[in-house]
Short mmCIF file of C-alpha atoms in Angstrom, two decimals:
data_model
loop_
_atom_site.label_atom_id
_atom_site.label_comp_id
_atom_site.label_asym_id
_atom_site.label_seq_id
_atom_site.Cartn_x
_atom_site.Cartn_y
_atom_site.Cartn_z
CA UNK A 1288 -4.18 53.30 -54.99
CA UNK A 1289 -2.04 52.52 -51.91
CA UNK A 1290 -2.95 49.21 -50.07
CA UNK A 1291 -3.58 49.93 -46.22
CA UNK A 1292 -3.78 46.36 -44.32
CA UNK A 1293 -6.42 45.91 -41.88
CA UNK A 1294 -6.14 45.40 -38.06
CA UNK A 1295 -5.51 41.67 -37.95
CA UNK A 1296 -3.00 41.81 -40.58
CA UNK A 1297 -1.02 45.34 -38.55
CA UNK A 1298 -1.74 43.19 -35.39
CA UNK A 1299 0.00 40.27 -37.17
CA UNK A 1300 2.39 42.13 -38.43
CA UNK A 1301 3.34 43.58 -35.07
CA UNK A 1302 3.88 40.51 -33.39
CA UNK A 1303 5.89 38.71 -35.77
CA UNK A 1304 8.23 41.98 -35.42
CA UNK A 1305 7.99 41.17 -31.95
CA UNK A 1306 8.63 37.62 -31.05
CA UNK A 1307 8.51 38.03 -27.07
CA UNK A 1308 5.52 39.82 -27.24
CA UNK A 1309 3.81 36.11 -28.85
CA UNK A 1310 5.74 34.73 -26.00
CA UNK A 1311 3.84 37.27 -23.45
CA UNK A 1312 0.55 36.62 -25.40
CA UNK A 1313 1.14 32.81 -24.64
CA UNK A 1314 1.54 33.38 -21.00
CA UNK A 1315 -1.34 35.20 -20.39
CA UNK A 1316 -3.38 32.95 -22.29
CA UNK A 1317 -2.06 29.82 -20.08
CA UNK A 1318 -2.44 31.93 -17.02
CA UNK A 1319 -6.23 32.42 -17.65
CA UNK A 1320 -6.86 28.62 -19.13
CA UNK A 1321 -5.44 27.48 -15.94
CA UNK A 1322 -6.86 29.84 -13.46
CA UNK A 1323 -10.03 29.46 -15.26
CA UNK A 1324 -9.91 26.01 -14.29
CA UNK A 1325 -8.64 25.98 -10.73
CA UNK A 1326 -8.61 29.45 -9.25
CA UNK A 1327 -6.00 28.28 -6.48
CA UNK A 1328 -3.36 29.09 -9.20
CA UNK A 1329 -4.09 33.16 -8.59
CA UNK A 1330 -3.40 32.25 -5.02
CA UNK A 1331 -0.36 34.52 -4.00
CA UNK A 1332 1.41 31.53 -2.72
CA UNK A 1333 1.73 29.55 -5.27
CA UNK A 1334 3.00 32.80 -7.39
CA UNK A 1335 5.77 33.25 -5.27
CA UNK A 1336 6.36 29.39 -5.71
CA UNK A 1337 6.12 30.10 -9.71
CA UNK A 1338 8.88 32.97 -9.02
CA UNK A 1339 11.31 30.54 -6.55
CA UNK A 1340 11.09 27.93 -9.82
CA UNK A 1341 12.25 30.44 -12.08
CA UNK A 1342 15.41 31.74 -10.51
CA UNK A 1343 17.70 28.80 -11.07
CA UNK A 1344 16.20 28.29 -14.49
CA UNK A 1345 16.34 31.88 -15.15
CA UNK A 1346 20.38 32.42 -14.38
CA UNK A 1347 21.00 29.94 -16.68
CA UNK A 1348 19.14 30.74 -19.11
CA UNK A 1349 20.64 34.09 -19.07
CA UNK A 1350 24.00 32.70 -19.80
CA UNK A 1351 22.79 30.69 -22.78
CA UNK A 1352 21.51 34.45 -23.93
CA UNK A 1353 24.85 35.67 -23.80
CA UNK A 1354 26.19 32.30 -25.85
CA UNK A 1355 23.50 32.43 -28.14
CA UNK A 1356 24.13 36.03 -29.24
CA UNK A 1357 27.23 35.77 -30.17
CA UNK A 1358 26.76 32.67 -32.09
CA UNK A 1359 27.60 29.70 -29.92
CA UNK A 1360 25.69 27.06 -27.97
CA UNK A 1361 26.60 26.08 -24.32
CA UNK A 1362 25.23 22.72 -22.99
CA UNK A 1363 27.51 22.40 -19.91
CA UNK A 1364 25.69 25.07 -17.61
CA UNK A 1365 24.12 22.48 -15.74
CA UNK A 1366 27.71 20.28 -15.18
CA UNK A 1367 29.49 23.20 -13.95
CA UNK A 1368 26.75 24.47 -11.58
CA UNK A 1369 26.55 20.89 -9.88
CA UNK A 1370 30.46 20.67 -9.81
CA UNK A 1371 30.74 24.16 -7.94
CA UNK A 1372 27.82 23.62 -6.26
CA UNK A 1373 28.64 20.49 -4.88
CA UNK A 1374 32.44 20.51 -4.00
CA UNK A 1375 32.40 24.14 -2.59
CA UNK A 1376 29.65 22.90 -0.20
CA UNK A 1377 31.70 19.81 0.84
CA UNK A 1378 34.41 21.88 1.13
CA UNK A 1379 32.96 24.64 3.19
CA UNK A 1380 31.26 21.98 5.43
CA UNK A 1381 34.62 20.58 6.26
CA UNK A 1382 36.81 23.17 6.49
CA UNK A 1383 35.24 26.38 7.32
CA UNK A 1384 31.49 25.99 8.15
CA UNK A 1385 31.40 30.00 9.19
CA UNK A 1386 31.79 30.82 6.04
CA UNK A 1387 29.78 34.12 4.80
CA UNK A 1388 27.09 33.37 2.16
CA UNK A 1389 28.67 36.61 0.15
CA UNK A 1390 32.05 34.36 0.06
CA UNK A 1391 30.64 31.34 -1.09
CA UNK A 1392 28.62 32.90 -3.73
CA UNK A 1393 31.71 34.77 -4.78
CA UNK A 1394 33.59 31.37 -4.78
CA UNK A 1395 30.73 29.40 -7.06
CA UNK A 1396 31.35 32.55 -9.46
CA UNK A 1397 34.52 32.84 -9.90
CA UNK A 1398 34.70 28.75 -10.52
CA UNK A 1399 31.87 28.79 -12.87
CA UNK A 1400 33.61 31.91 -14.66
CA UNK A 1401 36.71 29.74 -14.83
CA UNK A 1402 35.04 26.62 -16.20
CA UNK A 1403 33.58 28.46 -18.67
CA UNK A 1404 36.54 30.35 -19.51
CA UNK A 1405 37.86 26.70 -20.11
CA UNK A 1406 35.08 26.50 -22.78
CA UNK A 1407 35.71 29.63 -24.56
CA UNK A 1408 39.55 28.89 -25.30
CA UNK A 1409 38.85 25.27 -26.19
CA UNK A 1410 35.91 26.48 -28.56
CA UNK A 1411 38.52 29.03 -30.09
CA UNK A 1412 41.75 26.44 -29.95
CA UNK A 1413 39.79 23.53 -31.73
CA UNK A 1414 38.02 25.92 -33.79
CA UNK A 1415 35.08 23.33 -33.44
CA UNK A 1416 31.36 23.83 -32.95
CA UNK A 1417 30.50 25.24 -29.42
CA UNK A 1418 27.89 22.71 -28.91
CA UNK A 1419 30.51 19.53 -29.88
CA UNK A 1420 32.98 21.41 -27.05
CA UNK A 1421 30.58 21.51 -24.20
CA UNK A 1422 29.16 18.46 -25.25
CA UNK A 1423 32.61 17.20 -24.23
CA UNK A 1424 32.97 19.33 -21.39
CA UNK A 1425 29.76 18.55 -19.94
CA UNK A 1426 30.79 14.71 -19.71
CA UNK A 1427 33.89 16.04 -18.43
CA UNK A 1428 33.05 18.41 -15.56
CA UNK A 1429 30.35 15.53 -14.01
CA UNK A 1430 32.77 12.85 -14.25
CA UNK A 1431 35.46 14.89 -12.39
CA UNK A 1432 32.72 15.57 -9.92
CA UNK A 1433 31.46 11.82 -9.57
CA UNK A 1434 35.39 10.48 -9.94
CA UNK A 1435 37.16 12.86 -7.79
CA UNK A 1436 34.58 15.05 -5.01
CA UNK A 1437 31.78 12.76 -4.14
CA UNK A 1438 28.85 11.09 -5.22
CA UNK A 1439 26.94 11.17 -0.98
CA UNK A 1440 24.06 13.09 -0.29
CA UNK A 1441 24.44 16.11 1.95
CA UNK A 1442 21.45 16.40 3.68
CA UNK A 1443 22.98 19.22 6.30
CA UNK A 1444 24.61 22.52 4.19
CA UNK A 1445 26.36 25.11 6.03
CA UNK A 1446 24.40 27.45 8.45
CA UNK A 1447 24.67 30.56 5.95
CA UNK A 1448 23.35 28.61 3.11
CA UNK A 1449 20.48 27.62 4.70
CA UNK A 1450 19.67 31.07 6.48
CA UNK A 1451 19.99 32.15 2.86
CA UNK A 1452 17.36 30.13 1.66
CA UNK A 1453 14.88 30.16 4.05
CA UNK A 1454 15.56 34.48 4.07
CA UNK A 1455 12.25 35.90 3.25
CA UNK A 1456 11.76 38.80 1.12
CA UNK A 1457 7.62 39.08 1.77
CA UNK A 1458 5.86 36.70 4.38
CA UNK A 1459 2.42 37.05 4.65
CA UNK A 1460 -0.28 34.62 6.18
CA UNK A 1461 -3.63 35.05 4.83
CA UNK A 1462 -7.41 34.56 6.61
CA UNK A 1463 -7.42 31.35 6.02
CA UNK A 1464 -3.84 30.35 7.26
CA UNK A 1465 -1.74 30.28 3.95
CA UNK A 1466 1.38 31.35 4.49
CA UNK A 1467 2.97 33.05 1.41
CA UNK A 1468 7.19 33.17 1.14
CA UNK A 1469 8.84 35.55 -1.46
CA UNK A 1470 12.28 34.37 -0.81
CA UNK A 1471 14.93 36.65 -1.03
CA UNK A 1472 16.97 35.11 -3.31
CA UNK A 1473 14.91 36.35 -6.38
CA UNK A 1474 16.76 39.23 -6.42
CA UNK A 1475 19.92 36.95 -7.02
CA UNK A 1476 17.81 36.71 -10.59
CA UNK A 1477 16.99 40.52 -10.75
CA UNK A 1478 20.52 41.69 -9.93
CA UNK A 1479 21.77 39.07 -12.95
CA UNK A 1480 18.99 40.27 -15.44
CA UNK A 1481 20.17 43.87 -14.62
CA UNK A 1482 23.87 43.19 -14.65
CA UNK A 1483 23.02 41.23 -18.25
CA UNK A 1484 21.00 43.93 -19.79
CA UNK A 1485 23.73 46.36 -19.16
CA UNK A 1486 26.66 44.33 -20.59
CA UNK A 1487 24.38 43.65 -23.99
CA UNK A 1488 23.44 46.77 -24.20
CA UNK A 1489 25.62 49.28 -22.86
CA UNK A 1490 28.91 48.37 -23.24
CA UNK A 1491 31.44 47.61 -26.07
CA UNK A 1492 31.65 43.70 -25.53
CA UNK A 1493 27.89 43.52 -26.10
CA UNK A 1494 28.05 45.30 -29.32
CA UNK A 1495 31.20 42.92 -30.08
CA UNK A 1496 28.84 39.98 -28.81
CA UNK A 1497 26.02 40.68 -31.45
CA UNK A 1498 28.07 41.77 -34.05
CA UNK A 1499 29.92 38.18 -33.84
CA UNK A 1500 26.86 36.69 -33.87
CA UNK A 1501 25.31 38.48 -36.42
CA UNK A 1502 28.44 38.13 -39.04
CA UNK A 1503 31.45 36.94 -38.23
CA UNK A 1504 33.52 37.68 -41.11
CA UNK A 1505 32.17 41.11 -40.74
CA UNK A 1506 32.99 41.75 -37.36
CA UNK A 1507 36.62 40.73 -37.73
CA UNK A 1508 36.91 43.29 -40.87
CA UNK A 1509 35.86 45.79 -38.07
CA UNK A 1510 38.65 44.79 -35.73
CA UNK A 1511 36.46 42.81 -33.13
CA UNK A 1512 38.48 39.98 -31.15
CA UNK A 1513 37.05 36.40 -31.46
CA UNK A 1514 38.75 34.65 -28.74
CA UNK A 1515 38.51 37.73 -26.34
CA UNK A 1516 34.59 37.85 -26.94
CA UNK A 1517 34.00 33.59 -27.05
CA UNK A 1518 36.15 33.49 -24.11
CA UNK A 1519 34.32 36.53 -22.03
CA UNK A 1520 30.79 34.96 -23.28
CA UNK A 1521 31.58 31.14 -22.09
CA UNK A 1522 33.04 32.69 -18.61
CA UNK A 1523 29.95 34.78 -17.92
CA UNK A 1524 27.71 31.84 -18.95
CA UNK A 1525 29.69 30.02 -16.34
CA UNK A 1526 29.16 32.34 -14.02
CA UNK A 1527 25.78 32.43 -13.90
CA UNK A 1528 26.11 28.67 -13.87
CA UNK A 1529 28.19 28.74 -10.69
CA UNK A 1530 26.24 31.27 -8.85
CA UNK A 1531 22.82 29.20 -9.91
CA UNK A 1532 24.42 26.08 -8.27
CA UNK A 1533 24.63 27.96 -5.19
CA UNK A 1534 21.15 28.91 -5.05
CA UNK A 1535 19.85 25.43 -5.79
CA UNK A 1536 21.39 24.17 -2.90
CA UNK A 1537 20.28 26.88 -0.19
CA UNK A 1538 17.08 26.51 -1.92
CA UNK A 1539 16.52 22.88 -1.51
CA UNK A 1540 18.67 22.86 1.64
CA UNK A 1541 20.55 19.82 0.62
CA UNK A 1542 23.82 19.14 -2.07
CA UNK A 1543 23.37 15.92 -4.19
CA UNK A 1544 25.91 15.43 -7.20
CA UNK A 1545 22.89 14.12 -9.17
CA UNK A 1546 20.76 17.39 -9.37
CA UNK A 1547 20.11 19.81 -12.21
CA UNK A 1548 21.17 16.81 -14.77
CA UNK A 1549 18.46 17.05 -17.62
CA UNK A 1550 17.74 20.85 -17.58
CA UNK A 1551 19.59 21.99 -20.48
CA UNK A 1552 16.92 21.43 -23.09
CA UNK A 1553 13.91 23.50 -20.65
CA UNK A 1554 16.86 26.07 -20.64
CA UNK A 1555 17.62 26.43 -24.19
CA UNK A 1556 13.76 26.26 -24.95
CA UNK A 1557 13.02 29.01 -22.71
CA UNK A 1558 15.82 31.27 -24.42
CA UNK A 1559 14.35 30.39 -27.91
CA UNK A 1560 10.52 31.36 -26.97
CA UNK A 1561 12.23 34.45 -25.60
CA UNK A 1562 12.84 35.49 -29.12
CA UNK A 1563 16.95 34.44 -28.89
CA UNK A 1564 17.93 33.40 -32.27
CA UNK A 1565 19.18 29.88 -32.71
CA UNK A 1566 21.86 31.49 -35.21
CA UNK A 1567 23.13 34.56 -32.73
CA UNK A 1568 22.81 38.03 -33.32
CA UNK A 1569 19.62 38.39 -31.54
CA UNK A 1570 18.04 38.24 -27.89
CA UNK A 1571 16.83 40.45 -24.87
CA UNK A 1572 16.69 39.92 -21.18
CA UNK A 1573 13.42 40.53 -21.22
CA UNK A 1574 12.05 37.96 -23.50
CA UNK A 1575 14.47 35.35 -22.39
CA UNK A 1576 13.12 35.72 -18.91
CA UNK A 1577 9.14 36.05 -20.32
CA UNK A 1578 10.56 32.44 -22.18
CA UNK A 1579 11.66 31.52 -18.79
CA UNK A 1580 8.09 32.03 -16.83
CA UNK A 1581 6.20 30.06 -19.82
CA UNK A 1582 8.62 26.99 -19.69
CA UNK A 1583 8.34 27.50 -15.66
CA UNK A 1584 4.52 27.77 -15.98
CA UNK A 1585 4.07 24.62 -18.24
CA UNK A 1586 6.58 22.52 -16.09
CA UNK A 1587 4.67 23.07 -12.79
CA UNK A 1588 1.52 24.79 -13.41
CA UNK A 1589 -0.62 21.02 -15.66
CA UNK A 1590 -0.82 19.40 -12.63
CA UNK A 1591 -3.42 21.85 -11.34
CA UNK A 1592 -5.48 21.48 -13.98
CA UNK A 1593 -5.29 17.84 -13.91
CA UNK A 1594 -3.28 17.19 -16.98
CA UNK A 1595 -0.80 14.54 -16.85
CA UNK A 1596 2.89 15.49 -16.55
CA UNK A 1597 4.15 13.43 -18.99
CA UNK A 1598 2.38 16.49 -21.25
CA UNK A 1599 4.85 19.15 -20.74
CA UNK A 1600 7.29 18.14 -23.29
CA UNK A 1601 4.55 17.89 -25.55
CA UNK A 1602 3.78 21.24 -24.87
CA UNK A 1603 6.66 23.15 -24.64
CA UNK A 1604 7.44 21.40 -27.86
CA UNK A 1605 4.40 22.91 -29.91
CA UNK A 1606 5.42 26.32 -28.35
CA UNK A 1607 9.12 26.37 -29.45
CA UNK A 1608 7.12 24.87 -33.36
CA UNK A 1609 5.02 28.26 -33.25
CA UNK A 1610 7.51 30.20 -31.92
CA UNK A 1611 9.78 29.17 -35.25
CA UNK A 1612 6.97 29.68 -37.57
CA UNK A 1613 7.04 33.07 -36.41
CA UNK A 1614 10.64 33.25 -37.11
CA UNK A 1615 10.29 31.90 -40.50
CA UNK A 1616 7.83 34.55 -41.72
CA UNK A 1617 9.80 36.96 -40.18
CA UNK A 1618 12.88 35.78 -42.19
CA UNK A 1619 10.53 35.56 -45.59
CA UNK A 1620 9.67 39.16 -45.29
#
């Protein structure tokens, strides 16, 4: 007689097959623990402050996505977004104030891209760990920033920058006064998610990038190019990076050389709840970004509730320990 499981053990069963759907369950769970508490979290304001606090986080982590799958680890996203963000503001502020936003985004892309394409042919050259490489590189990039571009506070950002961050997408004031922003540069995050879905999943170098990750002795037997996909995967993690930088600052309406130091863990913890293996192979937009609102959630949301910030890495911690239990019996079966 055939054994048919019952509906915790299929429920179980269904979430362990998929891992950003216990990511989802998490969020929902915090959202109504915390809005239970203090109903101002439901207010629509401070949702569209939850969505400003996950666009920076959320380009990034979309870049360690792209690493992760195909088997590396980046840890320099956060040097090379302060180093473009920082000297292509100076710069603009000195020598061409009028410049477009459109041009200066292009510009913190196309440095980030080359940064990280610095990463991918040292990671290939040295035939060393990723995460030893960028280790390295991080140190590098901020020291070259702090040595050689500036270590002042710029308090006054070029006139497109700031129009860009203060653009509003939705602007609403309710009964009682509130005024709710949506600022447009969200869809900065939605155009990156997009362009990231597509490249994973509809194009060759995606396949390449999983199939890398997945095996690499196997996807060399099937012709696939190391260096071409390490040093495409590192650029496009870079620029994301770049691009982020450029954000931050019209966000915050101010450049400091010190900013965005200290993220990298929060950004590699949000890819992991998102279901991204630590080991490549594996990952979707989608659950990286649902990792991406719980880290954001936990990082801003305690204080409403009255729990001490110093709780957050305590938190996120025990959801990254679940998160790889769920991995482990997912592995065992």
């Amino acid at each position: 007689m055939a054994f048919t499981p019952g509906p915790l053990v299929r429920a179980k069963d269904w979430l362990v097959r998929r891992p950003s759907a216990f990511t989802l369950l998490l969020i929902v769970a915090l959202c109504a623990v915390v809005g239970g508490i203090n109903p101002v979290f439901f207010q629509m304001s401070n949702l569209f402050d939850m969505a400003r606090a996950c666009v920076v986080v959320g380009l990034f982590a979309l870049g360690v996505l792209i690493v992760l799958a195909a088997g590396g680890l980046d840890v320099s996203f956060t040097a090379i977004a302060a180093l473009c963000m920082y000297a292509i503001t100076k710069a603009v502020l000195r020598y061409a104030p009028g410049t477009p936003i459109a041009v200066i985004l292009l510009a913190g892309a196309v440095g980030g891209a080359l940064l990280g394409a610095l990463n991918g042919l040292l990671v290939h050259a040295l035939q060393t760990p990723s995460l030893i490489v960028t280790i390295g590189t991080q140190y590098l990039y901020r020291g070259l920033l702090l040595t050689f571009v500036g270590t002042s506070l710029f308090m006054n950002i070029p006139a497109s920058m700031e129009a860009f961050g203060t653009l509003a997408l939705i602007d609403r004031v309710s009964a009682q006064g509130t005024r709710s922003v949506l600022p447009a540069f969200v869809l900065v995050l939605a155009a990156a998610a997009a362009l990231t879905w597509w490249l994973l999943n509809r194009t060759l170098m995606g396949r390449a990038v999983f199939a890398i990750g997945g095996s690499l002795s196997i996807a060399q037997r099937l012709g696939y190019r190391l260096r071409t996909v390490q040093v495409f995967v590192f650029a496009y993690a870079g620029l994301l990076a770049g691009v982020a930088g450029i954000v931050h600052v019209s966000s915050n309406r101010m450049a400091s050389p010190f900013d965005l130091h200290g993220m990298e863990l929060d950004v590699i913890a949000a890819v992991i709840l998102g279901g991204a293996r630590i080991t490549g192979g594996n990952g979707t937009v989608a659950g990286t970004l649902l990792g991406v609102v719980l880290v954001t959630l936990v990082n801003n949301v305690l204080i409403l509730v009255g729990v001490p910030s110093t709780w957050q890495k305590v938190i996120v911690g025990s959801f990254i320990v679940l998160a790889g239990a769920f991995f482990a019996i997912r592995r065992s079966r």
